[in-house]
PDB file of C-alpha atoms in Angstrom:
ATOM      1  CA  SER A   1       5.567  14.326  33.236  1.00 87.00           C
ATOM      2  CA  ILE A   2       4.068  14.887  29.786  1.00 90.00           C
ATOM      3  CA  LEU A   3       1.364  13.102  27.799  1.00 91.00           C
ATOM      4  CA  CYS A   4       0.922  14.263  24.207  1.00 93.00           C
ATOM      5  CA  MET A   5      -1.281  12.887  21.407  1.00 91.00           C
ATOM      6  CA  PRO A   6      -2.293  13.949  17.904  1.00 91.00           C
ATOM      7  CA  VAL A   7      -5.798  14.884  16.795  1.00 90.00           C
ATOM      8  CA  ARG A   8      -6.423  13.370  13.386  1.00 88.00           C
ATOM      9  CA  ALA A   9      -8.852  14.113  10.584  1.00 84.00           C
ATOM     10  CA  ALA A  10     -10.812  11.354   8.884  1.00 80.00           C
ATOM     11  CA  ASP A  11      -8.022  10.884   6.340  1.00 82.00           C
ATOM     12  CA  GLY A  12      -5.466  10.371   9.121  1.00 84.00           C
ATOM     13  CA  SER A  13      -3.743  13.717   8.772  1.00 85.00           C
ATOM     14  CA  VAL A  14      -2.805  15.529  11.979  1.00 88.00           C
ATOM     15  CA  VAL A  15      -4.895  18.669  12.514  1.00 84.00           C
ATOM     16  CA  ALA A  16      -4.104  19.419  16.169  1.00 89.00           C
ATOM     17  CA  VAL A  17      -2.243  18.178  19.223  1.00 91.00           C
ATOM     18  CA  VAL A  18      -3.462  17.672  22.807  1.00 90.00           C
ATOM     19  CA  GLN A  19      -0.875  17.888  25.561  1.00 91.00           C
ATOM     20  CA  ALA A  20      -1.083  17.378  29.325  1.00 91.00           C
ATOM     21  CA  ILE A  21       1.798  18.418  31.591  1.00 91.00           C
ATOM     22  CA  ASN A  22       2.650  17.395  35.162  1.00 89.00           C
ATOM     23  CA  LYS A  23      -0.022  15.072  36.447  1.00 86.00           C
ATOM     24  CA  ASP A  24      -1.125  15.889  39.967  1.00 81.00           C
ATOM     25  CA  ALA A  25       1.271  14.391  42.550  1.00 77.00           C
ATOM     26  CA  SER A  26      -1.705  13.234  44.608  1.00 79.00           C
ATOM     27  CA  GLN A  27      -2.546  10.906  41.695  1.00 79.00           C
ATOM     28  CA  GLY A  28       0.933   9.462  41.370  1.00 80.00           C
ATOM     29  CA  GLY A  29       2.582  12.195  39.304  1.00 84.00           C
ATOM     30  CA  GLN A  30       2.931   9.939  36.248  1.00 88.00           C
ATOM     31  CA  PHE A  31       0.470   9.401  33.400  1.00 88.00           C
ATOM     32  CA  THR A  32      -0.949   5.879  33.186  1.00 90.00           C
ATOM     33  CA  PRO A  33      -2.291   3.663  30.381  1.00 89.00           C
ATOM     34  CA  LEU A  34      -5.778   4.661  31.534  1.00 89.00           C
ATOM     35  CA  ASP A  35      -4.852   8.338  31.067  1.00 88.00           C
ATOM     36  CA  GLU A  36      -3.704   7.490  27.560  1.00 90.00           C
ATOM     37  CA  GLU A  37      -7.018   5.788  26.787  1.00 89.00           C
ATOM     38  CA  MET A  38      -8.970   8.767  28.095  1.00 88.00           C
ATOM     39  CA  MET A  39      -6.855  11.232  26.112  1.00 89.00           C
ATOM     40  CA  ALA A  40      -7.223   9.107  22.974  1.00 91.00           C
ATOM     41  CA  ALA A  41     -11.004   9.340  23.373  1.00 90.00           C
ATOM     42  CA  VAL A  42     -10.741  13.102  23.785  1.00 90.00           C
ATOM     43  CA  CYS A  43      -8.603  13.350  20.645  1.00 89.00           C
ATOM     44  CA  ASP A  44     -11.100  11.290  18.644  1.00 88.00           C
ATOM     45  CA  ALA A  45     -13.944  13.551  19.748  1.00 86.00           C
ATOM     46  CA  ALA A  46     -11.899  16.644  19.001  1.00 87.00           C
ATOM     47  CA  GLY A  47     -11.140  15.400  15.487  1.00 83.00           C
ATOM     48  CA  VAL A  48     -14.853  14.978  14.765  1.00 82.00           C
ATOM     49  CA  ALA A  49     -15.681  18.399  16.227  1.00 83.00           C
ATOM     50  CA  LEU A  50     -12.967  20.146  14.216  1.00 82.00           C
ATOM     51  CA  ALA A  51     -14.166  18.467  11.028  1.00 77.00           C
ATOM     52  CA  LYS A  52     -17.733  19.658  11.648  1.00 74.00           C
ATOM     53  CA  ALA A  53     -16.516  23.178  12.394  1.00 73.00           C
ATOM     54  CA  ARG A  54     -14.487  23.236   9.197  1.00 71.00           C
ATOM     55  CA  HIS A  55     -17.465  22.105   7.117  1.00 66.00           C
ATOM     56  CA  LEU A  56     -19.670  24.769   8.706  1.00 61.00           C
ATOM     57  CA  THR A  57     -17.048  27.428   8.009  1.00 64.00           C
ATOM     58  CA  GLU A  58     -16.740  26.331   4.382  1.00 62.00           C
ATOM     59  CA  ALA A  59     -20.530  26.401   3.997  1.00 65.00           C
ATOM     60  CA  GLU A  60     -20.662  29.927   5.433  1.00 69.00           C
ATOM     61  CA  GLN A  61     -17.892  31.059   3.095  1.00 67.00           C
ATOM     62  CA  GLU A  62     -19.779  29.671   0.107  1.00 73.00           C
ATOM     63  CA  ARG A  63     -22.938  31.449   1.245  1.00 75.00           C
ATOM     64  CA  VAL A  64     -21.138  34.785   1.541  1.00 74.00           C
ATOM     65  CA  LYS A  65     -19.511  34.309  -1.862  1.00 76.00           C
ATOM     66  CA  SER A  66     -22.809  33.359  -3.498  1.00 76.00           C
ATOM     67  CA  GLU A  67     -24.633  36.364  -2.040  1.00 82.00           C
ATOM     68  CA  ALA A  68     -21.821  38.711  -3.056  1.00 78.00           C
ATOM     69  CA  LEU A  69     -21.769  37.434  -6.630  1.00 79.00           C
ATOM     70  CA  THR A  70     -25.543  37.760  -6.857  1.00 84.00           C
ATOM     71  CA  GLU A  71     -25.283  41.364  -5.660  1.00 84.00           C
ATOM     72  CA  THR A  72     -22.473  41.977  -8.157  1.00 81.00           C
ATOM     73  CA  LEU A  73     -24.628  40.817 -11.058  1.00 79.00           C
ATOM     74  CA  ARG A  74     -27.539  42.946  -9.847  1.00 83.00           C
ATOM     75  CA  ILE A  75     -25.382  46.082  -9.635  1.00 82.00           C
ATOM     76  CA  VAL A  76     -23.791  45.511 -13.028  1.00 79.00           C
ATOM     77  CA  SER A  77     -27.225  44.970 -14.604  1.00 78.00           C
ATOM     78  CA  ASP A  78     -29.069  47.816 -12.868  1.00 73.00           C
ATOM     79  CA  THR A  79     -26.558  50.659 -13.095  1.00 55.00           C
ATOM     80  CA  GLY A  80     -26.858  51.239 -16.819  1.00 60.00           C
ATOM     81  CA  GLY A  81     -24.326  53.573 -18.399  1.00 58.00           C
ATOM     82  CA  GLU A  82     -23.053  55.289 -15.233  1.00 71.00           C
ATOM     83  CA  MET A  83     -19.669  53.652 -14.735  1.00 76.00           C
ATOM     84  CA  HIS A  84     -18.686  55.628 -11.624  1.00 75.00           C
ATOM     85  CA  GLU A  85     -21.966  54.741  -9.917  1.00 78.00           C
ATOM     86  CA  MET A  86     -21.464  51.069 -10.703  1.00 83.00           C
ATOM     87  CA  LEU A  87     -17.892  51.101  -9.345  1.00 83.00           C
ATOM     88  CA  GLU A  88     -18.887  52.880  -6.151  1.00 82.00           C
ATOM     89  CA  LYS A  89     -21.651  50.358  -5.447  1.00 85.00           C
ATOM     90  CA  LEU A  90     -19.439  47.383  -6.222  1.00 87.00           C
ATOM     91  CA  VAL A  91     -16.914  48.521  -3.641  1.00 87.00           C
ATOM     92  CA  SER A  92     -19.305  49.669  -0.909  1.00 85.00           C
ATOM     93  CA  HIS A  93     -21.962  46.934  -1.318  1.00 85.00           C
ATOM     94  CA  VAL A  94     -19.848  43.928  -2.283  1.00 89.00           C
ATOM     95  CA  ALA A  95     -16.091  44.264  -1.738  1.00 91.00           C
ATOM     96  CA  TYR A  96     -16.388  45.304   1.915  1.00 90.00           C
ATOM     97  CA  ARG A  97     -18.710  42.351   2.581  1.00 88.00           C
ATOM     98  CA  LEU A  98     -16.247  39.910   1.079  1.00 90.00           C
ATOM     99  CA  VAL A  99     -13.136  41.208   2.836  1.00 91.00           C
ATOM    100  CA  PRO A 100     -13.519  43.508   5.867  1.00 91.00           C
ATOM    101  CA  ALA A 101     -10.847  46.206   5.800  1.00 95.00           C
ATOM    102  CA  ASP A 102     -10.275  49.862   6.663  1.00 95.00           C
ATOM    103  CA  ARG A 103     -10.187  50.908   3.031  1.00 92.00           C
ATOM    104  CA  ILE A 104     -10.938  49.255  -0.280  1.00 93.00           C
ATOM    105  CA  SER A 105     -10.215  51.133  -3.481  1.00 90.00           C
ATOM    106  CA  LEU A 106     -10.704  50.458  -7.164  1.00 90.00           C
ATOM    107  CA  PHE A 107      -8.262  51.922  -9.678  1.00 91.00           C
ATOM    108  CA  VAL A 108      -9.382  51.971 -13.327  1.00 90.00           C
ATOM    109  CA  LEU A 109      -6.617  51.871 -15.931  1.00 92.00           C
ATOM    110  CA  ASP A 110      -6.474  54.741 -18.424  1.00 89.00           C
ATOM    111  CA  GLU A 111      -4.631  52.936 -21.192  1.00 87.00           C
ATOM    112  CA  ILE A 112      -4.133  56.091 -23.249  1.00 86.00           C
ATOM    113  CA  LYS A 113      -2.256  57.942 -20.494  1.00 91.00           C
ATOM    114  CA  ASN A 114      -0.905  54.753 -18.865  1.00 93.00           C
ATOM    115  CA  GLU A 115      -2.252  55.853 -15.503  1.00 93.00           C
ATOM    116  CA  LEU A 116      -4.475  54.393 -12.828  1.00 92.00           C
ATOM    117  CA  VAL A 117      -7.504  56.548 -12.079  1.00 88.00           C
ATOM    118  CA  PHE A 118      -8.415  56.346  -8.413  1.00 78.00           C
ATOM    119  CA  ARG A 119     -12.185  56.462  -8.645  1.00 59.00           C
ATOM    120  CA  VAL A 120     -13.797  54.648  -5.776  1.00 48.00           C
ATOM    121  CA  THR A 121     -13.674  54.602  -2.012  1.00 49.00           C
ATOM    122  CA  GLU A 122     -16.451  53.996   0.477  1.00 51.00           C
ATOM    123  CA  SER A 123     -17.024  57.754   0.732  1.00 52.00           C
ATOM    124  CA  GLY A 124     -17.565  58.262  -2.973  1.00 49.00           C
ATOM    125  CA  LEU A 125     -15.960  59.398  -6.223  1.00 47.00           C
ATOM    126  CA  LEU A 126     -12.418  60.764  -6.382  1.00 54.00           C
ATOM    127  CA  ASP A 127     -10.132  61.599  -9.280  1.00 70.00           C
ATOM    128  CA  VAL A 128      -6.480  60.952  -8.492  1.00 80.00           C
ATOM    129  CA  ARG A 129      -4.068  59.634 -11.115  1.00 87.00           C
ATOM    130  CA  ILE A 130      -1.160  57.279 -10.421  1.00 91.00           C
ATOM    131  CA  PRO A 131       1.389  56.386 -13.109  1.00 94.00           C
ATOM    132  CA  VAL A 132       1.566  52.684 -13.880  1.00 96.00           C
ATOM    133  CA  GLY A 133       4.619  51.299 -12.097  1.00 95.00           C
ATOM    134  CA  ARG A 134       4.463  53.661  -9.109  1.00 94.00           C
ATOM    135  CA  GLY A 135       3.520  52.390  -5.666  1.00 95.00           C
ATOM    136  CA  ILE A 136       1.864  49.068  -4.936  1.00 97.00           C
ATOM    137  CA  ALA A 137      -1.185  49.605  -7.152  1.00 96.00           C
ATOM    138  CA  GLY A 138       0.988  50.846 -10.004  1.00 96.00           C
ATOM    139  CA  THR A 139       3.287  47.836  -9.618  1.00 97.00           C
ATOM    140  CA  VAL A 140       0.353  45.429  -9.797  1.00 97.00           C
ATOM    141  CA  ALA A 141      -0.924  47.226 -12.911  1.00 96.00           C
ATOM    142  CA  ALA A 142       2.524  46.882 -14.508  1.00 96.00           C
ATOM    143  CA  THR A 143       3.297  43.282 -13.542  1.00 96.00           C
ATOM    144  CA  GLY A 144      -0.117  41.657 -13.189  1.00 95.00           C
ATOM    145  CA  GLU A 145       0.924  39.922  -9.963  1.00 96.00           C
ATOM    146  CA  THR A 146      -1.116  39.821  -6.780  1.00 97.00           C
ATOM    147  CA  LEU A 147       0.621  41.385  -3.772  1.00 97.00           C
ATOM    148  CA  ASN A 148      -0.335  40.395  -0.224  1.00 97.00           C
ATOM    149  CA  LEU A 149       1.778  42.301   2.289  1.00 97.00           C
ATOM    150  CA  ALA A 150       1.682  41.792   6.050  1.00 97.00           C
ATOM    151  CA  ASP A 151       3.321  45.210   6.494  1.00 97.00           C
ATOM    152  CA  ALA A 152       3.419  47.532   3.500  1.00 97.00           C
ATOM    153  CA  TYR A 153       6.307  49.505   5.008  1.00 97.00           C
ATOM    154  CA  ASP A 154       8.555  46.479   4.572  1.00 97.00           C
ATOM    155  CA  ASP A 155       8.140  46.718   0.783  1.00 97.00           C
ATOM    156  CA  PRO A 156      10.250  49.470  -0.846  1.00 96.00           C
ATOM    157  CA  ARG A 157       7.655  49.843  -3.617  1.00 96.00           C
ATOM    158  CA  PHE A 158       5.082  51.193  -1.175  1.00 96.00           C
ATOM    159  CA  ASP A 159       4.602  54.970  -1.376  1.00 93.00           C
ATOM    160  CA  ARG A 160       4.320  56.353   2.171  1.00 93.00           C
ATOM    161  CA  SER A 161       3.591  59.936   1.125  1.00 91.00           C
ATOM    162  CA  LEU A 162      -0.185  59.759   1.672  1.00 86.00           C
ATOM    163  CA  ASP A 163       0.298  58.185   5.112  1.00 91.00           C
ATOM    164  CA  GLU A 164       2.734  60.945   6.010  1.00 93.00           C
ATOM    165  CA  GLN A 165       0.264  63.624   4.903  1.00 88.00           C
ATOM    166  CA  THR A 166      -2.740  62.172   6.733  1.00 88.00           C
ATOM    167  CA  GLY A 167      -1.166  60.471   9.761  1.00 92.00           C
ATOM    168  CA  TYR A 168      -2.763  57.175   8.774  1.00 94.00           C
ATOM    169  CA  ARG A 169      -0.673  53.990   9.130  1.00 96.00           C
ATOM    170  CA  THR A 170      -0.978  51.404   6.396  1.00 97.00           C
ATOM    171  CA  ARG A 171      -0.061  47.924   7.610  1.00 97.00           C
ATOM    172  CA  SER A 172      -1.542  44.910   5.840  1.00 98.00           C
ATOM    173  CA  LEU A 173      -2.294  45.379   2.158  1.00 98.00           C
ATOM    174  CA  LEU A 174      -3.839  43.184  -0.541  1.00 98.00           C
ATOM    175  CA  CYS A 175      -3.712  44.296  -4.165  1.00 98.00           C
ATOM    176  CA  LEU A 176      -4.648  42.369  -7.303  1.00 97.00           C
ATOM    177  CA  PRO A 177      -5.312  43.051 -10.998  1.00 96.00           C
ATOM    178  CA  LEU A 178      -8.648  42.892 -12.809  1.00 95.00           C
ATOM    179  CA  ARG A 179      -8.262  41.434 -16.288  1.00 94.00           C
ATOM    180  CA  ALA A 180     -10.486  41.492 -19.340  1.00 90.00           C
ATOM    181  CA  ARG A 181     -11.339  38.022 -20.575  1.00 82.00           C
ATOM    182  CA  SER A 182      -9.285  36.721 -23.471  1.00 80.00           C
ATOM    183  CA  ALA A 183     -10.315  34.220 -26.134  1.00 75.00           C
ATOM    184  CA  ASP A 184      -6.747  32.911 -26.132  1.00 81.00           C
ATOM    185  CA  PRO A 185      -6.280  30.372 -23.293  1.00 80.00           C
ATOM    186  CA  ASN A 186      -2.566  31.264 -23.188  1.00 81.00           C
ATOM    187  CA  ASN A 187      -3.304  34.965 -22.734  1.00 83.00           C
ATOM    188  CA  PRO A 188      -4.424  35.977 -19.217  1.00 82.00           C
ATOM    189  CA  GLY A 189      -6.112  39.085 -20.614  1.00 88.00           C
ATOM    190  CA  ARG A 190      -5.209  42.758 -20.486  1.00 91.00           C
ATOM    191  CA  ILE A 191      -5.351  44.554 -17.156  1.00 95.00           C
ATOM    192  CA  VAL A 192      -8.248  47.005 -16.939  1.00 94.00           C
ATOM    193  CA  ALA A 193      -8.232  47.882 -13.229  1.00 94.00           C
ATOM    194  CA  VAL A 194      -6.631  47.193  -9.858  1.00 95.00           C
ATOM    195  CA  LEU A 195      -8.371  46.378  -6.568  1.00 95.00           C
ATOM    196  CA  GLU A 196      -6.642  47.254  -3.294  1.00 96.00           C
ATOM    197  CA  ALA A 197      -7.602  46.616   0.340  1.00 96.00           C
ATOM    198  CA  ILE A 198      -5.768  48.143   3.302  1.00 97.00           C
ATOM    199  CA  ASN A 199      -5.600  47.015   6.944  1.00 97.00           C
ATOM    200  CA  ARG A 200      -7.585  43.801   7.362  1.00 96.00           C
ATOM    201  CA  HIS A 201     -10.076  43.868  10.205  1.00 94.00           C
ATOM    202  CA  GLY A 202      -9.645  41.209  12.872  1.00 92.00           C
ATOM    203  CA  ARG A 203      -6.335  39.900  11.523  1.00 91.00           C
ATOM    204  CA  SER A 204      -2.771  41.111  11.170  1.00 93.00           C
ATOM    205  CA  ALA A 205      -2.725  40.204   7.459  1.00 95.00           C
ATOM    206  CA  PHE A 206      -4.998  39.238   4.589  1.00 96.00           C
ATOM    207  CA  THR A 207      -5.507  35.495   4.142  1.00 93.00           C
ATOM    208  CA  ALA A 208      -5.447  33.098   1.212  1.00 92.00           C
ATOM    209  CA  LEU A 209      -9.251  33.036   1.457  1.00 88.00           C
ATOM    210  CA  ASP A 210      -9.338  36.838   1.133  1.00 92.00           C
ATOM    211  CA  GLU A 211      -7.268  36.529  -2.037  1.00 94.00           C
ATOM    212  CA  HIS A 212      -9.615  33.872  -3.382  1.00 90.00           C
ATOM    213  CA  LEU A 213     -12.758  35.912  -2.681  1.00 90.00           C
ATOM    214  CA  PHE A 214     -11.289  39.038  -4.269  1.00 92.00           C
ATOM    215  CA  THR A 215     -10.141  37.022  -7.281  1.00 92.00           C
ATOM    216  CA  VAL A 216     -13.653  35.649  -7.832  1.00 89.00           C
ATOM    217  CA  PHE A 217     -15.060  39.168  -7.447  1.00 91.00           C
ATOM    218  CA  ALA A 218     -12.489  40.550  -9.906  1.00 91.00           C
ATOM    219  CA  GLU A 219     -13.302  37.891 -12.495  1.00 90.00           C
ATOM    220  CA  GLU A 220     -16.972  38.891 -12.403  1.00 87.00           C
ATOM    221  CA  VAL A 221     -16.394  42.647 -12.484  1.00 89.00           C
ATOM    222  CA  ALA A 222     -13.510  42.968 -14.956  1.00 90.00           C
ATOM    223  CA  PRO A 223     -15.429  42.220 -18.195  1.00 88.00           C
ATOM    224  CA  THR A 224     -17.958  44.956 -17.441  1.00 87.00           C
ATOM    225  CA  ILE A 225     -15.232  47.481 -16.610  1.00 87.00           C
ATOM    226  CA  ALA A 226     -13.427  46.558 -19.835  1.00 87.00           C
ATOM    227  CA  ARG A 227     -16.582  47.045 -21.904  1.00 82.00           C
ATOM    228  CA  ARG A 228     -17.509  50.322 -20.231  1.00 78.00           C
ATOM    229  CA  SER A 229     -13.956  51.631 -20.670  1.00 75.00           C
ATOM    230  CA  VAL A 230     -14.091  50.910 -24.409  1.00 68.00           C
ATOM    231  CA  GLU A 231     -17.477  52.618 -24.662  1.00 64.00           C
ATOM    232  CA  THR A 232     -16.119  55.648 -22.786  1.00 61.00           C
ATOM    233  CA  SER A 233     -13.036  55.875 -25.004  1.00 59.00           C
ATOM    234  CA  TYR A 234     -15.213  55.626 -28.114  1.00 52.00           C
ATOM    235  CA  ALA A 235     -17.469  58.395 -26.808  1.00 55.00           C
ATOM    236  CA  LYS A 236     -14.424  60.582 -26.233  1.00 56.00           C
ATOM    237  CA  VAL A 237     -13.332  60.118 -29.835  1.00 50.00           C
ATOM    238  CA  LEU A 238     -16.782  61.010 -31.128  1.00 54.00           C
ATOM    239  CA  SER A 239     -17.045  64.073 -28.892  1.00 61.00           C
ATOM    240  CA  GLY A 240     -13.477  65.187 -29.538  1.00 61.00           C
ATOM    241  CA  GLY A 241     -12.888  65.751 -25.811  1.00 54.00           C
ATOM    242  CA  GLU A 242     -11.252  63.942 -22.943  1.00 51.00           C
ATOM    243  CA  GLY A 243     -14.320  63.587 -20.748  1.00 49.00           C
ATOM    244  CA  ASP A 244     -14.004  61.135 -17.876  1.00 50.00           C
ATOM    245  CA  GLN A 245     -14.635  57.486 -17.204  1.00 49.00           C
ATOM    246  CA  ARG A 246     -18.254  57.771 -16.172  1.00 46.00           C
TER     247      ARG A 246
END
């Protein structure tokens, strides 16, 4: 015997289902109208509890986002002219708090050479260059689309060479562009950097909420990266050398 009922939210939408199977033979083996009434009461209580839990979760998410954005503004304001220091702090102090993952990296776009400069990881400053269009980060830089992959190896654009060299196994991957703000509402803005997270902690894949939090973070950080990149390029012209994006 089976008794099954929906759990509904305040708007009437179904958010869960409660099911009982095989009533004890000592109690008749069949579910009765009284059982239905009792289960209906349980479903009503469950609907209220789930609603409260959802509101608490949303409030916690807003708190985390607010604290992260406050920290972002502090870092951007306090770092001064040292771009690499600012980027390192943004990743280690903010990005990892927003989305827990094995690795989070920030690639700054060198528009002159059309390459992504791999500058930031949790361990510090690196200088590796990736052509735009190569790998997942290069694809995002070229297309401007956000990529959320449950298993990077299923995507032919993923470059496995680093995994093969280190023995590390990339699984879930979230990568999105950082765009400079544009005065034209029809222009999404030029891409100035790419943010990539690898192997989500506690989940098999990155969530829609992870995408949202990273997008908010990117919107706050991108204008500063764009401005600093222009300042760095201008300094290179004045000095007559290549320098670096610091």
